[in-house]
Amino acid sequence: MKFRGLVIGVPREIMKGERRVAAMPDTVKKMVAEGATVLVEKGAGEGSYFHDDEYAAAGAKIVEDVREVFEKADIILKVKEPIFNEKLNVHEVDMLRKGQTIITFLHPAFPGNHEMIRKMAAKGVLAFTLDGIPRITRAQSMDALSSMSTVAGYKAVLMAANRLPKFMPMVGTAVGMIKPAVVTVVGTGIAGLQALATAKKLGAVTRSADIRPDANEQAKTLGSKIIDLGIPPELAIGEGGYAKKLPDEWLDRERKVLAPYIAESDIVVLSALIPGKLAPVLVTEDMVKSMRPGSIIVDISIDQGGNCELSQSGEVIERYGVVIDGTKNIPGTMPTASTWMFANNIYNYLSNLVVDGALNVNMEDEIIASSLVSRDGELVHAGALEAMGLAK
Ligand code: NAD
């Protein structure tokens, strides 16, 4: 009985537009079967179409007041970082207590979250962030960031196709053949590859660019034409095989190579990121101007600043006849699929963290060590400390 005696709390997410939830009836059932008491705030799963009676049937206790969930739980499972609860006039951090554990996406390096994580650390909360999970094989089933990227890449193409004033596939009509749409994806990590696969399934012609040769190889297997950026791998690849920030002159060169491809695209999906850094600007205002009116850009990288110079966070705008979609939190727009993956990821993470009904903060375990944010009153997350200028 792995979770024997543990009380696990699942609050309703309060961020505007957030429909996901950190546990679903199936994962509640598994936690209960392993000895946990699971407290689910009333209505927590409604946004993802998981209803209170399903949670209750899975063995959860439905709790009317979220303050009771925070008061009684040993471990709080959430999707988004703690924010101010307008309805109760209290910050979620203020509902946490010393020695309590929280597992969620905290994005601790992001300056907007620094005050919140400092406060959480000072309170003595044991906090773990899912965006800190390393990209290793053993962690794959816990990797919520990858799960959410899969949703973002798929949905970004549907959002673009929905606005596109023409067909995606080639269509034969009585008055002649209609050419397929051209979709260009920049940055083919998890989200970009999913975008390419989706665009291909819809019948578009696809092209893509990435600075990592591995990413280009994977894109090629999805039938994408590869745009050769001509960037030496030693400049592109950093620690652990991940992309590194390119020097300005190489970014300039990349924009020049991309320009003619962007100009003739009907849809551009932007998903180029450097872990823990601001997204590089790869599509300038002039490049947008060069596109045909009616074309669409979806900037999936918007949460890290965006890859298009004109993108606006959380807004869909039109410039020079081109729609630039800066929708934030795309995974939140597909809550059933996102919650299904997220709830399983967080369950697997928790299973790795708990041994015999107690948390085992084993710092030898890379997964635990790199996702730990605060412990014993101290902020320990390396990325957050670096971003705060406090790196040891
Ligand atoms: P990411 O979201 O950090 O970045 C997206 C992509 O942008 C990357 O492919 C990167 O190379 C690219 N990029 C960065 N700067 C660019 C630029 N200037 N121009 C063009 N492209 C640029 O990446 P991700 O989706 O998190 O995944 C990165 C890699 O990690 C993938 O190859 C993936 O297969 C691997 N991965 C492994 C595991 C695992 O083994 N558990 C889990 C997740 C991801």
Short mmCIF file of C-alpha atoms in Angstrom, two decimals, residues 5-380:
data_model
loop_
_atom_site.label_atom_id
_atom_site.label_comp_id
_atom_site.label_asym_id
_atom_site.label_seq_id
_atom_site.Cartn_x
_atom_site.Cartn_y
_atom_site.Cartn_z
CA GLY A 5 -2.27 7.07 5.37
CA LEU A 6 -1.54 9.93 2.97
CA VAL A 7 -4.15 12.63 2.36
CA ILE A 8 -3.99 13.95 -1.21
CA GLY A 9 -5.84 17.15 -2.10
CA VAL A 10 -7.02 18.17 -5.57
CA PRO A 11 -8.26 21.78 -5.73
CA ARG A 12 -10.20 23.24 -8.63
CA GLU A 13 -7.90 25.33 -10.87
CA ILE A 14 -8.66 29.03 -10.54
CA MET A 15 -6.57 30.58 -13.32
CA LYS A 16 -8.84 32.28 -15.85
CA GLY A 17 -9.79 29.92 -18.67
CA GLU A 18 -8.01 26.94 -17.07
CA ARG A 19 -10.18 23.85 -17.52
CA ARG A 20 -7.70 21.15 -16.60
CA VAL A 21 -7.47 19.37 -13.25
CA ALA A 22 -4.62 17.44 -11.64
CA ALA A 23 -6.46 14.15 -11.04
CA MET A 24 -9.18 12.26 -12.85
CA PRO A 25 -11.41 9.47 -11.53
CA ASP A 26 -9.05 6.73 -12.84
CA THR A 27 -6.00 8.13 -11.06
CA VAL A 28 -8.03 8.82 -7.90
CA LYS A 29 -9.07 5.16 -7.94
CA LYS A 30 -5.45 4.03 -8.10
CA MET A 31 -4.40 6.35 -5.24
CA VAL A 32 -7.30 5.18 -3.08
CA ALA A 33 -6.54 1.53 -3.86
CA GLU A 34 -3.01 2.14 -2.60
CA GLY A 35 -4.23 3.54 0.72
CA ALA A 36 -4.65 7.29 0.14
CA THR A 37 -7.53 9.50 1.17
CA VAL A 38 -8.22 11.77 -1.80
CA LEU A 39 -10.03 15.08 -1.26
CA VAL A 40 -11.37 16.62 -4.46
CA GLU A 41 -12.82 20.13 -4.42
CA LYS A 42 -16.43 20.13 -5.59
CA GLY A 43 -16.58 20.77 -9.33
CA ALA A 44 -12.80 20.46 -9.79
CA GLY A 45 -13.16 18.21 -12.85
CA GLU A 46 -16.17 19.94 -14.46
CA GLY A 47 -14.03 21.86 -16.97
CA SER A 48 -12.59 18.56 -18.22
CA TYR A 49 -15.98 16.80 -18.14
CA PHE A 50 -15.12 14.64 -15.13
CA HIS A 51 -18.00 14.96 -12.69
CA ASP A 52 -18.14 14.85 -8.89
CA ASP A 53 -20.13 11.62 -8.86
CA GLU A 54 -17.41 9.90 -10.95
CA TYR A 55 -14.73 11.05 -8.48
CA ALA A 56 -16.92 9.89 -5.59
CA ALA A 57 -17.44 6.51 -7.27
CA ALA A 58 -13.64 6.26 -7.61
CA GLY A 59 -13.35 6.68 -3.85
CA ALA A 60 -12.68 10.43 -3.51
CA LYS A 61 -14.26 12.62 -0.85
CA ILE A 62 -15.87 15.64 -2.48
CA VAL A 63 -15.15 18.75 -0.43
CA GLU A 64 -17.21 21.92 -0.79
CA ASP A 65 -14.66 24.43 0.53
CA VAL A 66 -11.17 24.44 -0.98
CA ARG A 67 -9.78 25.75 2.35
CA GLU A 68 -10.63 22.36 3.83
CA VAL A 69 -8.74 20.61 1.00
CA PHE A 70 -5.63 22.72 1.75
CA GLU A 71 -6.05 22.29 5.53
CA LYS A 72 -6.34 18.51 5.53
CA ALA A 73 -4.08 17.40 2.68
CA ASP A 74 -0.49 16.24 3.11
CA ILE A 75 0.06 16.65 -0.63
CA ILE A 76 -1.62 19.12 -2.98
CA LEU A 77 -1.76 18.21 -6.68
CA LYS A 78 -2.34 21.10 -9.08
CA VAL A 79 -1.92 22.00 -12.74
CA LYS A 80 -0.95 25.66 -12.47
CA GLU A 81 1.17 27.60 -10.01
CA PRO A 82 -0.57 29.03 -6.91
CA ILE A 83 -2.28 32.37 -7.59
CA PHE A 84 -4.59 34.73 -5.77
CA ASN A 85 -8.06 33.30 -5.22
CA GLU A 86 -10.34 36.27 -5.91
CA LYS A 87 -13.45 34.54 -4.62
CA LEU A 88 -11.97 33.78 -1.21
CA ASN A 89 -9.69 36.82 -1.19
CA VAL A 90 -6.67 34.70 -0.29
CA HIS A 91 -3.55 33.65 -2.19
CA GLU A 92 -3.22 29.89 -2.68
CA VAL A 93 0.26 30.09 -1.13
CA ASP A 94 -1.35 31.44 2.04
CA MET A 95 -3.50 28.31 2.24
CA LEU A 96 -0.37 26.10 2.18
CA ARG A 97 1.37 25.30 5.45
CA LYS A 98 4.77 24.29 6.77
CA GLY A 99 5.73 20.73 5.86
CA GLN A 100 2.97 20.42 3.26
CA THR A 101 3.87 19.23 -0.24
CA ILE A 102 2.73 20.73 -3.53
CA ILE A 103 3.34 19.26 -6.99
CA THR A 104 2.45 21.37 -10.03
CA PHE A 105 3.90 23.45 -12.88
CA LEU A 106 5.69 26.26 -11.02
CA HIS A 107 7.91 27.66 -13.82
CA PRO A 108 10.27 28.84 -11.05
CA ALA A 109 12.78 30.57 -13.36
CA PHE A 110 10.08 32.92 -14.71
CA PRO A 111 10.50 36.29 -12.95
CA GLY A 112 6.73 36.70 -12.53
CA ASN A 113 6.77 33.66 -10.21
CA HIS A 114 9.74 34.62 -8.05
CA GLU A 115 7.81 36.31 -5.27
CA MET A 116 5.39 33.40 -5.08
CA ILE A 117 8.10 30.72 -4.83
CA ARG A 118 10.09 32.79 -2.32
CA LYS A 119 7.02 33.01 -0.12
CA MET A 120 6.32 29.31 -0.50
CA ALA A 121 9.90 28.45 0.45
CA ALA A 122 9.82 30.80 3.45
CA LYS A 123 6.69 29.04 4.70
CA GLY A 124 8.52 25.72 4.70
CA VAL A 125 6.49 24.15 1.88
CA LEU A 126 8.04 21.20 0.07
CA ALA A 127 7.46 22.21 -3.55
CA PHE A 128 8.10 20.26 -6.75
CA THR A 129 7.73 21.56 -10.29
CA LEU A 130 6.79 19.27 -13.16
CA ASP A 131 8.64 21.46 -15.66
CA GLY A 132 11.85 20.42 -13.89
CA ILE A 133 11.50 16.76 -14.82
CA PRO A 134 14.58 15.70 -16.81
CA ARG A 135 14.25 14.36 -20.36
CA ILE A 136 15.41 10.84 -19.50
CA THR A 137 13.77 7.58 -20.47
CA ARG A 138 12.75 6.70 -16.89
CA ALA A 139 10.90 10.02 -16.57
CA GLN A 140 8.94 9.78 -19.81
CA SER A 141 5.70 8.67 -18.16
CA MET A 142 5.90 11.68 -15.80
CA ASP A 143 6.85 14.28 -18.39
CA ALA A 144 3.85 16.61 -18.30
CA LEU A 145 5.67 19.25 -20.35
CA SER A 146 6.00 16.83 -23.28
CA SER A 147 2.36 15.79 -22.90
CA MET A 148 1.22 19.39 -23.07
CA SER A 149 3.50 20.07 -26.07
CA THR A 150 1.81 17.21 -27.91
CA VAL A 151 -1.56 18.88 -27.39
CA ALA A 152 -0.22 22.33 -28.31
CA GLY A 153 1.30 21.16 -31.61
CA TYR A 154 -1.85 19.34 -32.70
CA LYS A 155 -4.29 22.05 -31.67
CA ALA A 156 -2.18 24.88 -33.16
CA VAL A 157 -2.63 23.39 -36.63
CA LEU A 158 -6.37 22.95 -36.14
CA MET A 159 -6.65 26.55 -34.95
CA ALA A 160 -4.82 27.73 -38.06
CA ALA A 161 -6.77 25.47 -40.42
CA ASN A 162 -9.99 26.77 -38.93
CA ARG A 163 -9.08 30.36 -39.81
CA LEU A 164 -7.48 29.58 -43.18
CA PRO A 165 -9.55 30.98 -46.04
CA LYS A 166 -8.76 27.94 -48.19
CA PHE A 167 -8.47 24.12 -48.16
CA MET A 168 -5.60 22.31 -46.45
CA PRO A 169 -5.48 19.34 -48.89
CA MET A 170 -5.32 19.33 -52.65
CA VAL A 171 -8.92 19.18 -53.86
CA GLY A 172 -10.11 18.29 -57.33
CA THR A 173 -13.16 20.29 -58.35
CA ALA A 174 -15.23 20.55 -61.54
CA VAL A 175 -13.56 23.88 -62.25
CA GLY A 176 -10.03 22.72 -61.66
CA MET A 177 -7.55 21.47 -59.11
CA ILE A 178 -7.06 23.43 -55.87
CA LYS A 179 -3.48 23.33 -54.60
CA PRO A 180 -2.79 22.15 -51.03
CA ALA A 181 -1.87 24.66 -48.33
CA VAL A 182 1.80 25.09 -47.44
CA VAL A 183 2.58 24.72 -43.73
CA THR A 184 5.98 25.68 -42.33
CA VAL A 185 6.97 24.65 -38.81
CA VAL A 186 9.94 26.32 -37.13
CA GLY A 187 11.31 24.35 -34.18
CA THR A 188 10.51 20.65 -34.37
CA GLY A 189 10.67 19.49 -30.76
CA ILE A 190 7.66 17.63 -29.39
CA ALA A 191 5.15 20.38 -30.28
CA GLY A 192 6.59 21.07 -33.74
CA LEU A 193 6.68 17.38 -34.72
CA GLN A 194 3.06 16.97 -33.65
CA ALA A 195 2.16 20.07 -35.69
CA LEU A 196 3.90 18.60 -38.75
CA ALA A 197 2.15 15.24 -38.35
CA THR A 198 -1.24 16.95 -37.99
CA ALA A 199 -0.72 19.24 -40.99
CA LYS A 200 0.33 16.25 -43.08
CA LYS A 201 -2.76 14.27 -42.05
CA LEU A 202 -4.89 17.22 -43.14
CA GLY A 203 -3.24 17.04 -46.55
CA ALA A 204 -0.97 20.10 -46.43
CA VAL A 205 2.48 20.32 -47.95
CA THR A 206 4.89 20.59 -45.00
CA ARG A 207 8.33 22.09 -44.48
CA SER A 208 10.28 22.60 -41.30
CA ALA A 209 13.43 23.98 -39.76
CA ASP A 210 15.31 23.22 -36.57
CA ILE A 211 18.86 23.90 -35.48
CA ARG A 212 19.35 20.35 -34.15
CA PRO A 213 20.11 17.67 -36.76
CA ASP A 214 18.18 15.04 -34.71
CA ALA A 215 15.04 17.15 -34.83
CA ASN A 216 15.39 17.51 -38.61
CA GLU A 217 15.81 13.74 -38.99
CA GLN A 218 12.57 13.16 -37.06
CA ALA A 219 10.74 15.78 -39.13
CA LYS A 220 11.93 14.09 -42.31
CA THR A 221 10.35 10.80 -41.23
CA LEU A 222 7.03 12.69 -41.05
CA GLY A 223 7.35 13.63 -44.71
CA SER A 224 8.51 17.20 -44.13
CA LYS A 225 10.90 18.96 -46.46
CA ILE A 226 13.80 20.22 -44.34
CA ILE A 227 14.92 23.83 -44.63
CA ASP A 228 18.70 23.76 -44.24
CA LEU A 229 19.58 26.54 -41.80
CA GLY A 230 23.29 25.85 -42.19
CA ILE A 231 24.00 26.25 -38.48
CA PRO A 232 27.03 24.31 -37.20
CA PRO A 233 25.87 21.68 -34.65
CA GLU A 234 28.46 22.86 -32.10
CA LEU A 235 26.72 26.25 -32.01
CA ALA A 236 23.24 24.74 -31.86
CA ILE A 237 23.58 21.91 -29.38
CA GLY A 238 24.24 22.42 -25.70
CA GLU A 239 24.26 20.33 -22.56
CA GLY A 240 22.33 17.06 -22.78
CA GLY A 241 21.78 17.44 -26.53
CA TYR A 242 19.33 20.36 -26.17
CA ALA A 243 19.26 23.51 -28.23
CA LYS A 244 21.35 26.41 -27.07
CA LYS A 245 20.91 30.11 -27.63
CA LEU A 246 22.46 31.09 -30.97
CA PRO A 247 24.79 34.09 -31.20
CA ASP A 248 23.00 37.12 -32.70
CA GLU A 249 24.79 36.95 -36.06
CA TRP A 250 23.65 33.35 -36.54
CA LEU A 251 20.09 34.22 -35.60
CA ASP A 252 20.27 36.94 -38.23
CA ARG A 253 21.47 34.43 -40.76
CA GLU A 254 18.69 32.02 -39.79
CA ARG A 255 16.05 34.71 -40.34
CA LYS A 256 17.49 35.36 -43.82
CA VAL A 257 17.32 31.66 -44.73
CA LEU A 258 13.75 31.39 -43.40
CA ALA A 259 12.44 34.57 -45.06
CA PRO A 260 11.54 33.19 -48.53
CA TYR A 261 9.90 30.09 -46.99
CA ILE A 262 7.82 32.18 -44.60
CA ALA A 263 6.75 34.44 -47.49
CA GLU A 264 5.21 31.56 -49.41
CA SER A 265 3.58 29.78 -46.46
CA ASP A 266 -0.15 29.71 -45.85
CA ILE A 267 0.40 28.63 -42.23
CA VAL A 268 3.47 29.13 -40.05
CA VAL A 269 3.67 27.29 -36.73
CA LEU A 270 6.35 28.67 -34.43
CA SER A 271 7.64 26.36 -31.71
CA ALA A 272 11.36 27.11 -31.33
CA LEU A 273 12.48 27.20 -27.71
CA ILE A 274 15.66 27.16 -25.66
CA PRO A 275 15.11 25.47 -22.28
CA GLY A 276 14.74 28.07 -19.52
CA LYS A 277 15.36 31.07 -21.83
CA LEU A 278 13.30 33.59 -23.77
CA ALA A 279 12.22 32.27 -27.18
CA PRO A 280 14.36 33.50 -30.11
CA VAL A 281 12.70 35.97 -32.51
CA LEU A 282 12.75 34.23 -35.89
CA VAL A 283 9.93 35.96 -37.77
CA THR A 284 10.28 39.73 -38.06
CA GLU A 285 7.71 42.35 -38.99
CA ASP A 286 9.15 42.51 -42.53
CA MET A 287 8.74 38.75 -42.88
CA VAL A 288 5.09 39.04 -41.81
CA LYS A 289 4.63 41.83 -44.37
CA SER A 290 5.96 39.52 -47.09
CA MET A 291 3.27 36.88 -46.45
CA ARG A 292 0.09 36.65 -48.51
CA PRO A 293 -2.96 38.24 -46.87
CA GLY A 294 -5.10 35.50 -45.36
CA SER A 295 -2.08 33.57 -44.10
CA ILE A 296 -1.84 32.50 -40.46
CA ILE A 297 0.93 32.40 -37.88
CA VAL A 298 0.41 30.44 -34.67
CA ASP A 299 3.07 31.28 -32.11
CA ILE A 300 3.15 28.34 -29.70
CA SER A 301 6.25 29.83 -28.04
CA ILE A 302 4.25 32.78 -26.74
CA ASP A 303 4.58 31.78 -23.07
CA GLN A 304 8.36 32.29 -23.42
CA GLY A 305 7.94 35.56 -25.32
CA GLY A 306 7.12 34.18 -28.78
CA ASN A 307 9.10 33.56 -32.00
CA CYS A 308 7.35 36.29 -33.99
CA GLU A 309 8.23 39.92 -33.40
CA LEU A 310 4.57 40.95 -33.63
CA SER A 311 2.93 38.23 -31.50
CA GLN A 312 0.94 39.44 -28.55
CA SER A 313 0.51 37.22 -25.55
CA GLY A 314 -3.02 35.86 -25.28
CA GLU A 315 -4.25 37.80 -28.34
CA VAL A 316 -5.21 36.96 -31.90
CA ILE A 317 -4.30 39.99 -34.01
CA GLU A 318 -4.16 40.83 -37.71
CA ARG A 319 -1.22 42.71 -39.27
CA TYR A 320 -0.73 43.28 -43.01
CA GLY A 321 -3.64 40.88 -43.59
CA VAL A 322 -1.88 38.08 -41.69
CA VAL A 323 -3.49 36.60 -38.59
CA ILE A 324 -1.00 36.18 -35.73
CA ASP A 325 -2.38 33.88 -33.08
CA GLY A 326 -0.75 34.29 -29.67
CA THR A 327 -3.24 32.14 -27.76
CA LYS A 328 -1.78 31.22 -24.38
CA ASN A 329 -2.27 27.89 -22.71
CA ILE A 330 -3.33 25.99 -25.85
CA PRO A 331 -3.41 22.66 -23.91
CA GLY A 332 -6.11 24.18 -21.68
CA THR A 333 -8.38 24.40 -24.74
CA MET A 334 -8.40 20.58 -25.03
CA PRO A 335 -9.04 19.79 -21.37
CA THR A 336 -10.15 16.18 -21.59
CA ALA A 337 -7.06 14.98 -23.45
CA SER A 338 -4.73 17.30 -21.53
CA THR A 339 -6.15 16.26 -18.17
CA TRP A 340 -5.95 12.59 -19.11
CA MET A 341 -2.23 12.91 -19.84
CA PHE A 342 -1.48 15.36 -17.01
CA ALA A 343 -3.30 13.30 -14.37
CA ASN A 344 -1.39 10.19 -15.40
CA ASN A 345 1.93 12.08 -15.49
CA ILE A 346 1.45 13.52 -11.98
CA TYR A 347 0.28 10.15 -10.64
CA ASN A 348 3.45 8.51 -12.01
CA TYR A 349 5.57 11.32 -10.55
CA LEU A 350 3.94 10.91 -7.15
CA SER A 351 4.42 7.15 -7.25
CA ASN A 352 8.13 7.71 -7.77
CA LEU A 353 8.28 10.16 -4.85
CA VAL A 354 6.40 8.11 -2.25
CA VAL A 355 7.72 5.03 -0.52
CA ASP A 356 5.64 3.16 2.10
CA GLY A 357 3.21 6.01 2.77
CA ALA A 358 5.89 8.68 3.14
CA LEU A 359 7.64 11.11 0.85
CA ASN A 360 11.16 10.05 0.04
CA VAL A 361 13.04 13.13 -1.14
CA ASN A 362 15.91 11.10 -2.51
CA MET A 363 18.37 13.61 -3.92
CA GLU A 364 20.23 10.77 -5.66
CA ASP A 365 17.20 10.46 -7.91
CA GLU A 366 17.70 12.88 -10.81
CA ILE A 367 13.95 13.21 -11.33
CA ILE A 368 13.35 14.36 -7.75
CA ALA A 369 16.48 16.48 -7.46
CA SER A 370 15.87 18.48 -10.62
CA SER A 371 12.20 19.12 -9.92
CA LEU A 372 12.60 20.14 -6.27
CA VAL A 373 11.97 23.86 -5.79
CA SER A 374 11.89 24.42 -2.03
CA ARG A 375 12.62 22.38 1.06
CA ASP A 376 13.11 23.11 4.78
CA GLY A 377 12.48 26.82 4.28
CA GLU A 378 15.02 27.15 1.45
CA LEU A 379 14.74 27.79 -2.24
CA VAL A 380 16.88 25.15 -3.95
#
